[in-house]
Amino acid sequence: VQLQASGGGSGQAGQSLRLSCVVSGSSLNINEMGWYRQAGGKQRELVAATLGDDSTLYADSVEGRFSISRDNARKTASLQMNDLKPEDTAVYYCYARIKVAGSRDYDAYWGQGTQVTVSS
């Protein structure tokens, strides 16, 4: 199982950026997909996630500005980040909770970090 993240980069406050994450592997049951972020010197925090029942959740700090979507057939998730703020600057990590065929439990898998930098 691998998660491949793409997107991100740099932008100015008020602009938009988009992150994508693709899960590769076969015979997988994907429950959650989403993103965490970690700014310098701070703990990693959940940004947004789609849950197994297709519901979504967001950090209070991004509610109304970020939107997460998911394509189960393509095993992808995307995070549309609008009205970016300097405090959104961080390394963003996509993750997924996946049960591989033959496994009993869901395990967390992580993609590589993607830098998002927002200037004022």
Short mmCIF file of N, CA, C and O in Angstrom, two decimals:
data_model
loop_
_atom_site.label_atom_id
_atom_site.label_comp_id
_atom_site.label_asym_id
_atom_site.label_seq_id
_atom_site.Cartn_x
_atom_site.Cartn_y
_atom_site.Cartn_z
N VAL A 1 0.85 -1.19 0.00
CA VAL A 1 0.00 0.00 0.00
C VAL A 1 0.89 1.23 0.00
O VAL A 1 1.80 1.35 0.82
N GLN A 2 0.58 2.15 -0.90
CA GLN A 2 1.30 3.42 -0.94
C GLN A 2 0.33 4.56 -1.15
O GLN A 2 -0.69 4.41 -1.84
N LEU A 3 0.64 5.69 -0.54
CA LEU A 3 -0.12 6.90 -0.76
C LEU A 3 0.79 7.90 -1.45
O LEU A 3 1.89 8.18 -0.97
N GLN A 4 0.32 8.42 -2.57
CA GLN A 4 1.10 9.40 -3.34
C GLN A 4 0.37 10.73 -3.29
O GLN A 4 -0.74 10.86 -3.80
N ALA A 5 1.03 11.71 -2.70
CA ALA A 5 0.44 13.04 -2.58
C ALA A 5 0.97 13.95 -3.67
O ALA A 5 2.09 13.79 -4.15
N SER A 6 0.17 14.90 -4.05
CA SER A 6 0.58 15.89 -5.05
C SER A 6 -0.15 17.20 -4.78
O SER A 6 -1.12 17.26 -4.02
N GLY A 7 0.33 18.26 -5.43
CA GLY A 7 -0.28 19.56 -5.26
C GLY A 7 0.48 20.38 -4.24
O GLY A 7 1.62 20.09 -3.91
N GLY A 8 -0.22 21.39 -3.72
CA GLY A 8 0.42 22.25 -2.74
C GLY A 8 1.27 23.30 -3.42
O GLY A 8 1.02 23.70 -4.54
N GLY A 9 2.28 23.77 -2.72
CA GLY A 9 3.15 24.80 -3.27
C GLY A 9 2.99 26.10 -2.49
O GLY A 9 2.72 26.10 -1.30
N SER A 10 3.13 27.20 -3.20
CA SER A 10 3.10 28.51 -2.56
C SER A 10 1.99 29.37 -3.13
O SER A 10 1.63 29.23 -4.30
N GLY A 11 1.47 30.26 -2.31
CA GLY A 11 0.44 31.18 -2.75
C GLY A 11 0.36 32.35 -1.79
O GLY A 11 0.99 32.35 -0.73
N GLN A 12 -0.42 33.31 -2.19
CA GLN A 12 -0.62 34.46 -1.35
C GLN A 12 -1.93 34.32 -0.59
O GLN A 12 -2.82 33.55 -0.97
N ALA A 13 -2.05 35.07 0.47
CA ALA A 13 -3.27 35.05 1.26
C ALA A 13 -4.46 35.36 0.36
O ALA A 13 -4.40 36.25 -0.49
N GLY A 14 -5.50 34.57 0.54
CA GLY A 14 -6.71 34.73 -0.25
C GLY A 14 -6.77 33.85 -1.48
O GLY A 14 -7.84 33.68 -2.07
N GLN A 15 -5.64 33.30 -1.86
CA GLN A 15 -5.61 32.44 -3.04
C GLN A 15 -6.01 31.02 -2.67
O GLN A 15 -6.29 30.71 -1.50
N SER A 16 -6.00 30.16 -3.69
CA SER A 16 -6.41 28.77 -3.51
C SER A 16 -5.31 27.82 -3.95
O SER A 16 -4.55 28.12 -4.87
N LEU A 17 -5.26 26.69 -3.30
CA LEU A 17 -4.39 25.60 -3.69
C LEU A 17 -5.17 24.30 -3.52
O LEU A 17 -6.17 24.25 -2.79
N ARG A 18 -4.67 23.26 -4.19
CA ARG A 18 -5.36 21.98 -4.13
C ARG A 18 -4.35 20.87 -3.88
O ARG A 18 -3.26 20.86 -4.46
N LEU A 19 -4.72 19.96 -3.00
CA LEU A 19 -3.91 18.77 -2.71
C LEU A 19 -4.67 17.53 -3.17
O LEU A 19 -5.90 17.49 -3.07
N SER A 20 -3.92 16.57 -3.64
CA SER A 20 -4.53 15.30 -4.02
C SER A 20 -3.73 14.16 -3.42
O SER A 20 -2.53 14.30 -3.13
N CYS A 21 -4.40 13.04 -3.25
CA CYS A 21 -3.75 11.87 -2.68
C CYS A 21 -4.33 10.63 -3.34
O CYS A 21 -5.56 10.50 -3.44
N VAL A 22 -3.47 9.77 -3.82
CA VAL A 22 -3.89 8.55 -4.49
C VAL A 22 -3.36 7.35 -3.73
O VAL A 22 -2.17 7.31 -3.38
N VAL A 23 -4.22 6.38 -3.50
CA VAL A 23 -3.82 5.14 -2.85
C VAL A 23 -3.56 4.09 -3.91
O VAL A 23 -4.38 3.88 -4.80
N SER A 24 -2.43 3.45 -3.83
CA SER A 24 -2.13 2.36 -4.75
C SER A 24 -2.05 1.06 -3.98
O SER A 24 -1.64 1.04 -2.82
N GLY A 25 -2.44 0.01 -4.65
CA GLY A 25 -2.47 -1.30 -4.02
C GLY A 25 -3.78 -1.97 -4.36
O GLY A 25 -4.74 -1.32 -4.77
N SER A 26 -3.85 -3.25 -4.20
CA SER A 26 -5.06 -3.99 -4.56
C SER A 26 -5.64 -4.67 -3.32
O SER A 26 -4.98 -4.81 -2.30
N SER A 27 -6.90 -5.07 -3.49
CA SER A 27 -7.62 -5.77 -2.41
C SER A 27 -7.60 -4.95 -1.13
O SER A 27 -7.23 -5.45 -0.07
N LEU A 28 -7.97 -3.70 -1.26
CA LEU A 28 -7.95 -2.78 -0.12
C LEU A 28 -9.36 -2.35 0.25
O LEU A 28 -10.20 -2.18 -0.63
N ASN A 29 -9.57 -2.17 1.52
CA ASN A 29 -10.81 -1.58 2.00
C ASN A 29 -10.41 -0.28 2.70
O ASN A 29 -9.78 -0.31 3.76
N ILE A 30 -10.74 0.85 2.06
CA ILE A 30 -10.34 2.15 2.59
C ILE A 30 -11.47 2.72 3.41
O ILE A 30 -12.59 2.88 2.91
N ASN A 31 -11.19 3.03 4.62
CA ASN A 31 -12.19 3.61 5.51
C ASN A 31 -12.08 5.13 5.46
O ASN A 31 -12.81 5.81 4.77
N GLU A 32 -11.16 5.68 6.17
CA GLU A 32 -10.96 7.13 6.18
C GLU A 32 -9.88 7.55 5.20
O GLU A 32 -8.96 6.80 4.90
N MET A 33 -10.00 8.78 4.72
CA MET A 33 -8.92 9.45 4.00
C MET A 33 -8.95 10.91 4.41
O MET A 33 -10.03 11.48 4.62
N GLY A 34 -7.78 11.49 4.50
CA GLY A 34 -7.76 12.89 4.87
C GLY A 34 -6.36 13.45 4.94
O GLY A 34 -5.42 12.84 4.41
N TRP A 35 -6.26 14.60 5.59
CA TRP A 35 -4.98 15.27 5.73
C TRP A 35 -4.75 15.76 7.15
O TRP A 35 -5.70 16.24 7.80
N TYR A 36 -3.52 15.63 7.56
CA TYR A 36 -3.01 16.30 8.73
C TYR A 36 -2.01 17.35 8.25
O TYR A 36 -1.54 17.31 7.11
N ARG A 37 -1.70 18.27 9.10
CA ARG A 37 -0.65 19.22 8.80
C ARG A 37 0.20 19.48 10.03
O ARG A 37 -0.27 19.32 11.16
N GLN A 38 1.43 19.89 9.75
CA GLN A 38 2.34 20.20 10.84
C GLN A 38 3.14 21.43 10.47
O GLN A 38 3.89 21.43 9.49
N ALA A 39 2.93 22.47 11.26
CA ALA A 39 3.70 23.70 11.09
C ALA A 39 4.94 23.60 11.97
O ALA A 39 5.00 22.81 12.90
N GLY A 40 5.93 24.43 11.67
CA GLY A 40 7.19 24.39 12.39
C GLY A 40 7.00 24.52 13.89
O GLY A 40 6.37 25.46 14.35
N GLY A 41 7.53 23.58 14.65
CA GLY A 41 7.48 23.66 16.08
C GLY A 41 6.14 23.33 16.71
O GLY A 41 5.97 23.47 17.91
N LYS A 42 5.20 22.88 15.90
CA LYS A 42 3.88 22.56 16.42
C LYS A 42 3.56 21.09 16.21
O LYS A 42 4.19 20.40 15.42
N GLN A 43 2.55 20.64 16.93
CA GLN A 43 2.11 19.26 16.78
C GLN A 43 1.34 19.08 15.48
O GLN A 43 0.74 20.02 14.97
N ARG A 44 1.37 17.86 14.98
CA ARG A 44 0.58 17.56 13.80
C ARG A 44 -0.91 17.63 14.17
O ARG A 44 -1.32 17.13 15.22
N GLU A 45 -1.70 18.25 13.30
CA GLU A 45 -3.13 18.41 13.59
C GLU A 45 -3.95 17.93 12.40
O GLU A 45 -3.55 18.06 11.24
N LEU A 46 -5.11 17.41 12.71
CA LEU A 46 -6.04 16.98 11.66
C LEU A 46 -6.62 18.21 10.97
O LEU A 46 -7.10 19.13 11.64
N VAL A 47 -6.59 18.20 9.65
CA VAL A 47 -7.15 19.29 8.87
C VAL A 47 -8.55 18.93 8.38
O VAL A 47 -9.50 19.67 8.59
N ALA A 48 -8.66 17.82 7.71
CA ALA A 48 -9.94 17.40 7.14
C ALA A 48 -9.90 15.91 6.87
O ALA A 48 -8.81 15.35 6.62
N ALA A 49 -11.06 15.28 6.90
CA ALA A 49 -11.13 13.85 6.65
C ALA A 49 -12.49 13.47 6.13
O ALA A 49 -13.50 14.11 6.43
N THR A 50 -12.49 12.43 5.30
CA THR A 50 -13.75 11.78 4.92
C THR A 50 -13.79 10.45 5.65
O THR A 50 -12.81 9.70 5.64
N LEU A 51 -14.90 10.16 6.25
CA LEU A 51 -15.01 8.98 7.09
C LEU A 51 -15.69 7.85 6.32
O LEU A 51 -16.14 8.02 5.20
N GLY A 52 -15.73 6.69 6.94
CA GLY A 52 -16.27 5.53 6.28
C GLY A 52 -17.72 5.64 5.87
O GLY A 52 -18.16 4.98 4.92
N ASP A 53 -18.46 6.49 6.56
CA ASP A 53 -19.88 6.68 6.21
C ASP A 53 -20.06 7.86 5.26
O ASP A 53 -21.17 8.35 5.11
N ASP A 54 -18.96 8.30 4.65
CA ASP A 54 -18.95 9.41 3.70
C ASP A 54 -19.18 10.77 4.35
O ASP A 54 -19.32 11.78 3.65
N SER A 55 -19.23 10.82 5.63
CA SER A 55 -19.32 12.11 6.29
C SER A 55 -17.93 12.75 6.26
O SER A 55 -16.92 12.09 6.00
N THR A 56 -17.89 14.04 6.53
CA THR A 56 -16.63 14.77 6.53
C THR A 56 -16.48 15.52 7.84
O THR A 56 -17.47 15.83 8.51
N LEU A 57 -15.27 15.78 8.18
CA LEU A 57 -15.01 16.62 9.33
C LEU A 57 -13.84 17.53 9.02
O LEU A 57 -12.97 17.19 8.22
N TYR A 58 -13.85 18.68 9.66
CA TYR A 58 -12.85 19.70 9.42
C TYR A 58 -12.38 20.30 10.75
O TYR A 58 -13.14 20.40 11.71
N ALA A 59 -11.15 20.74 10.73
CA ALA A 59 -10.66 21.53 11.85
C ALA A 59 -11.41 22.85 11.85
O ALA A 59 -11.75 23.38 10.79
N ASP A 60 -11.64 23.38 13.03
CA ASP A 60 -12.36 24.66 13.13
C ASP A 60 -11.66 25.75 12.32
O ASP A 60 -12.32 26.61 11.72
N SER A 61 -10.36 25.69 12.27
CA SER A 61 -9.59 26.75 11.62
C SER A 61 -9.74 26.76 10.10
O SER A 61 -9.42 27.75 9.46
N VAL A 62 -10.23 25.65 9.52
CA VAL A 62 -10.37 25.60 8.06
C VAL A 62 -11.82 25.46 7.63
O VAL A 62 -12.11 25.49 6.43
N GLU A 63 -12.71 25.29 8.57
CA GLU A 63 -14.14 25.13 8.26
C GLU A 63 -14.62 26.29 7.40
O GLU A 63 -14.37 27.45 7.71
N GLY A 64 -15.28 25.97 6.29
CA GLY A 64 -15.80 27.00 5.41
C GLY A 64 -14.82 27.46 4.35
O GLY A 64 -15.20 28.13 3.39
N ARG A 65 -13.54 27.10 4.50
CA ARG A 65 -12.53 27.51 3.52
C ARG A 65 -11.98 26.31 2.76
O ARG A 65 -11.66 26.41 1.58
N PHE A 66 -11.86 25.19 3.44
CA PHE A 66 -11.33 23.97 2.82
C PHE A 66 -12.48 23.01 2.55
O PHE A 66 -13.46 22.97 3.29
N SER A 67 -12.30 22.23 1.49
CA SER A 67 -13.31 21.24 1.15
C SER A 67 -12.62 19.95 0.71
O SER A 67 -11.77 19.96 -0.19
N ILE A 68 -13.01 18.86 1.35
CA ILE A 68 -12.42 17.58 1.01
C ILE A 68 -13.40 16.77 0.19
O ILE A 68 -14.61 16.81 0.42
N SER A 69 -12.88 16.06 -0.79
CA SER A 69 -13.71 15.19 -1.61
C SER A 69 -12.97 13.88 -1.83
O SER A 69 -11.75 13.81 -1.65
N ARG A 70 -13.72 12.89 -2.24
CA ARG A 70 -13.13 11.56 -2.36
C ARG A 70 -13.78 10.81 -3.52
O ARG A 70 -14.99 10.95 -3.76
N ASP A 71 -12.97 10.07 -4.23
CA ASP A 71 -13.45 9.22 -5.31
C ASP A 71 -13.06 7.79 -4.95
O ASP A 71 -11.89 7.40 -5.09
N ASN A 72 -14.02 7.03 -4.47
CA ASN A 72 -13.71 5.68 -4.00
C ASN A 72 -13.24 4.76 -5.13
O ASN A 72 -12.36 3.92 -4.93
N ALA A 73 -13.83 4.94 -6.31
CA ALA A 73 -13.45 4.08 -7.43
C ALA A 73 -11.99 4.29 -7.82
O ALA A 73 -11.28 3.34 -8.18
N ARG A 74 -11.55 5.53 -7.77
CA ARG A 74 -10.17 5.84 -8.13
C ARG A 74 -9.23 5.83 -6.92
O ARG A 74 -8.04 6.04 -7.07
N LYS A 75 -9.79 5.61 -5.74
CA LYS A 75 -9.01 5.58 -4.51
C LYS A 75 -8.21 6.86 -4.35
O LYS A 75 -7.00 6.85 -4.07
N THR A 76 -8.89 7.98 -4.57
CA THR A 76 -8.25 9.27 -4.43
C THR A 76 -9.05 10.18 -3.51
O THR A 76 -10.26 10.00 -3.32
N ALA A 77 -8.38 11.14 -2.97
CA ALA A 77 -9.02 12.20 -2.19
C ALA A 77 -8.35 13.51 -2.57
O ALA A 77 -7.17 13.53 -2.95
N SER A 78 -9.12 14.58 -2.49
CA SER A 78 -8.60 15.89 -2.82
C SER A 78 -9.00 16.87 -1.74
O SER A 78 -10.07 16.74 -1.13
N LEU A 79 -8.16 17.84 -1.53
CA LEU A 79 -8.43 18.89 -0.55
C LEU A 79 -8.31 20.22 -1.27
O LEU A 79 -7.22 20.62 -1.69
N GLN A 80 -9.44 20.87 -1.47
CA GLN A 80 -9.47 22.19 -2.07
C GLN A 80 -9.34 23.22 -0.96
O GLN A 80 -10.17 23.25 -0.04
N MET A 81 -8.31 24.03 -1.05
CA MET A 81 -8.02 25.01 0.00
C MET A 81 -8.23 26.40 -0.57
O MET A 81 -7.46 26.84 -1.44
N ASN A 82 -9.27 27.05 -0.12
CA ASN A 82 -9.60 28.39 -0.58
C ASN A 82 -9.34 29.41 0.51
O ASN A 82 -9.25 29.07 1.70
N ASP A 83 -9.25 30.66 0.08
CA ASP A 83 -9.05 31.76 1.03
C ASP A 83 -7.93 31.44 2.00
O ASP A 83 -8.07 31.52 3.23
N LEU A 84 -6.80 31.06 1.44
CA LEU A 84 -5.67 30.65 2.27
C LEU A 84 -5.17 31.78 3.14
O LEU A 84 -5.25 32.98 2.77
N LYS A 85 -4.66 31.41 4.30
CA LYS A 85 -4.13 32.36 5.26
C LYS A 85 -2.69 31.97 5.59
O LYS A 85 -2.33 30.79 5.48
N PRO A 86 -1.89 32.93 6.00
CA PRO A 86 -0.50 32.59 6.35
C PRO A 86 -0.41 31.47 7.39
O PRO A 86 0.52 30.66 7.36
N GLU A 87 -1.38 31.41 8.28
CA GLU A 87 -1.35 30.37 9.31
C GLU A 87 -1.66 28.99 8.77
O GLU A 87 -1.57 28.00 9.49
N ASP A 88 -2.01 28.89 7.49
CA ASP A 88 -2.18 27.58 6.85
C ASP A 88 -0.85 27.01 6.40
O ASP A 88 -0.79 25.85 5.96
N THR A 89 0.19 27.80 6.50
CA THR A 89 1.52 27.33 6.11
C THR A 89 1.93 26.14 6.97
O THR A 89 1.93 26.22 8.19
N ALA A 90 2.26 25.06 6.31
CA ALA A 90 2.62 23.82 7.02
C ALA A 90 2.99 22.76 6.00
O ALA A 90 2.81 22.94 4.79
N VAL A 91 3.48 21.66 6.51
CA VAL A 91 3.63 20.45 5.69
C VAL A 91 2.35 19.64 5.86
O VAL A 91 1.95 19.35 6.99
N TYR A 92 1.74 19.30 4.76
CA TYR A 92 0.48 18.56 4.79
C TYR A 92 0.74 17.09 4.45
O TYR A 92 1.44 16.78 3.49
N TYR A 93 0.13 16.24 5.26
CA TYR A 93 0.31 14.79 5.08
C TYR A 93 -1.05 14.14 4.82
O TYR A 93 -1.96 14.28 5.63
N CYS A 94 -1.16 13.45 3.69
CA CYS A 94 -2.38 12.69 3.49
C CYS A 94 -2.26 11.36 4.22
O CYS A 94 -1.15 10.84 4.44
N TYR A 95 -3.40 10.85 4.62
CA TYR A 95 -3.41 9.56 5.31
C TYR A 95 -4.65 8.79 4.91
O TYR A 95 -5.62 9.36 4.39
N ALA A 96 -4.62 7.52 5.16
CA ALA A 96 -5.79 6.68 4.93
C ALA A 96 -5.77 5.55 5.93
O ALA A 96 -4.70 5.03 6.29
N ARG A 97 -6.94 5.17 6.37
CA ARG A 97 -7.08 3.98 7.21
C ARG A 97 -7.57 2.85 6.32
O ARG A 97 -8.67 2.94 5.75
N ILE A 98 -6.74 1.84 6.19
CA ILE A 98 -6.95 0.81 5.17
C ILE A 98 -6.87 -0.57 5.80
O ILE A 98 -6.01 -0.83 6.66
N LYS A 99 -7.77 -1.43 5.35
CA LYS A 99 -7.69 -2.83 5.73
C LYS A 99 -7.32 -3.63 4.49
O LYS A 99 -8.05 -3.64 3.49
N VAL A 100 -6.19 -4.25 4.56
CA VAL A 100 -5.71 -5.07 3.46
C VAL A 100 -6.38 -6.44 3.53
O VAL A 100 -6.62 -6.94 4.63
N ALA A 101 -6.67 -7.03 2.39
CA ALA A 101 -7.32 -8.35 2.37
C ALA A 101 -6.54 -9.33 3.24
O ALA A 101 -5.32 -9.46 3.12
N GLY A 102 -7.28 -9.99 4.11
CA GLY A 102 -6.67 -10.94 5.02
C GLY A 102 -6.33 -10.35 6.37
O GLY A 102 -6.02 -11.10 7.31
N SER A 103 -6.40 -9.02 6.48
CA SER A 103 -6.13 -8.37 7.76
C SER A 103 -7.42 -8.24 8.56
O SER A 103 -8.51 -8.16 8.00
N ARG A 104 -7.27 -8.17 9.83
CA ARG A 104 -8.45 -8.04 10.70
C ARG A 104 -8.77 -6.58 10.98
O ARG A 104 -9.92 -6.21 11.17
N ASP A 105 -7.72 -5.78 11.02
CA ASP A 105 -7.90 -4.40 11.45
C ASP A 105 -7.53 -3.41 10.35
O ASP A 105 -6.81 -3.74 9.40
N TYR A 106 -8.00 -2.19 10.55
CA TYR A 106 -7.58 -1.08 9.71
C TYR A 106 -6.29 -0.50 10.27
O TYR A 106 -6.15 -0.34 11.48
N ASP A 107 -5.39 -0.20 9.39
CA ASP A 107 -4.14 0.44 9.77
C ASP A 107 -4.02 1.79 9.08
O ASP A 107 -4.59 2.01 8.01
N ALA A 108 -3.26 2.67 9.69
CA ALA A 108 -3.05 4.00 9.12
C ALA A 108 -1.83 3.98 8.21
O ALA A 108 -0.78 3.45 8.56
N TYR A 109 -2.02 4.55 7.04
CA TYR A 109 -0.93 4.71 6.07
C TYR A 109 -0.78 6.18 5.75
O TYR A 109 -1.77 6.92 5.72
N TRP A 110 0.45 6.57 5.47
CA TRP A 110 0.74 7.98 5.27
C TRP A 110 1.44 8.21 3.93
O TRP A 110 2.26 7.40 3.50
N GLY A 111 1.11 9.34 3.33
CA GLY A 111 1.83 9.79 2.15
C GLY A 111 2.99 10.68 2.57
O GLY A 111 3.16 11.02 3.74
N GLN A 112 3.79 11.05 1.58
CA GLN A 112 4.89 11.95 1.87
C GLN A 112 4.34 13.34 2.15
O GLN A 112 3.26 13.69 1.70
N GLY A 113 5.00 14.11 2.88
CA GLY A 113 4.57 15.47 3.20
C GLY A 113 4.64 16.38 1.99
O GLY A 113 5.50 16.23 1.13
N THR A 114 3.71 17.30 1.95
CA THR A 114 3.64 18.30 0.88
C THR A 114 3.65 19.68 1.51
O THR A 114 2.80 20.00 2.34
N GLN A 115 4.59 20.50 1.09
CA GLN A 115 4.71 21.84 1.68
C GLN A 115 3.67 22.78 1.08
O GLN A 115 3.51 22.85 -0.15
N VAL A 116 3.00 23.49 1.96
CA VAL A 116 2.09 24.58 1.56
C VAL A 116 2.58 25.83 2.27
O VAL A 116 2.70 25.85 3.50
N THR A 117 2.88 26.85 1.50
CA THR A 117 3.38 28.11 2.06
C THR A 117 2.49 29.24 1.58
O THR A 117 2.27 29.41 0.38
N VAL A 118 1.96 29.98 2.52
CA VAL A 118 1.06 31.09 2.22
C VAL A 118 1.70 32.37 2.74
O VAL A 118 1.99 32.49 3.93
N SER A 119 1.88 33.32 1.86
CA SER A 119 2.46 34.60 2.24
C SER A 119 1.38 35.65 2.36
O SER A 119 0.34 35.59 1.69
N SER A 120 1.63 36.61 3.20
CA SER A 120 0.63 37.66 3.43
C SER A 120 0.75 38.78 2.41
O SER A 120 1.69 38.86 1.65
#
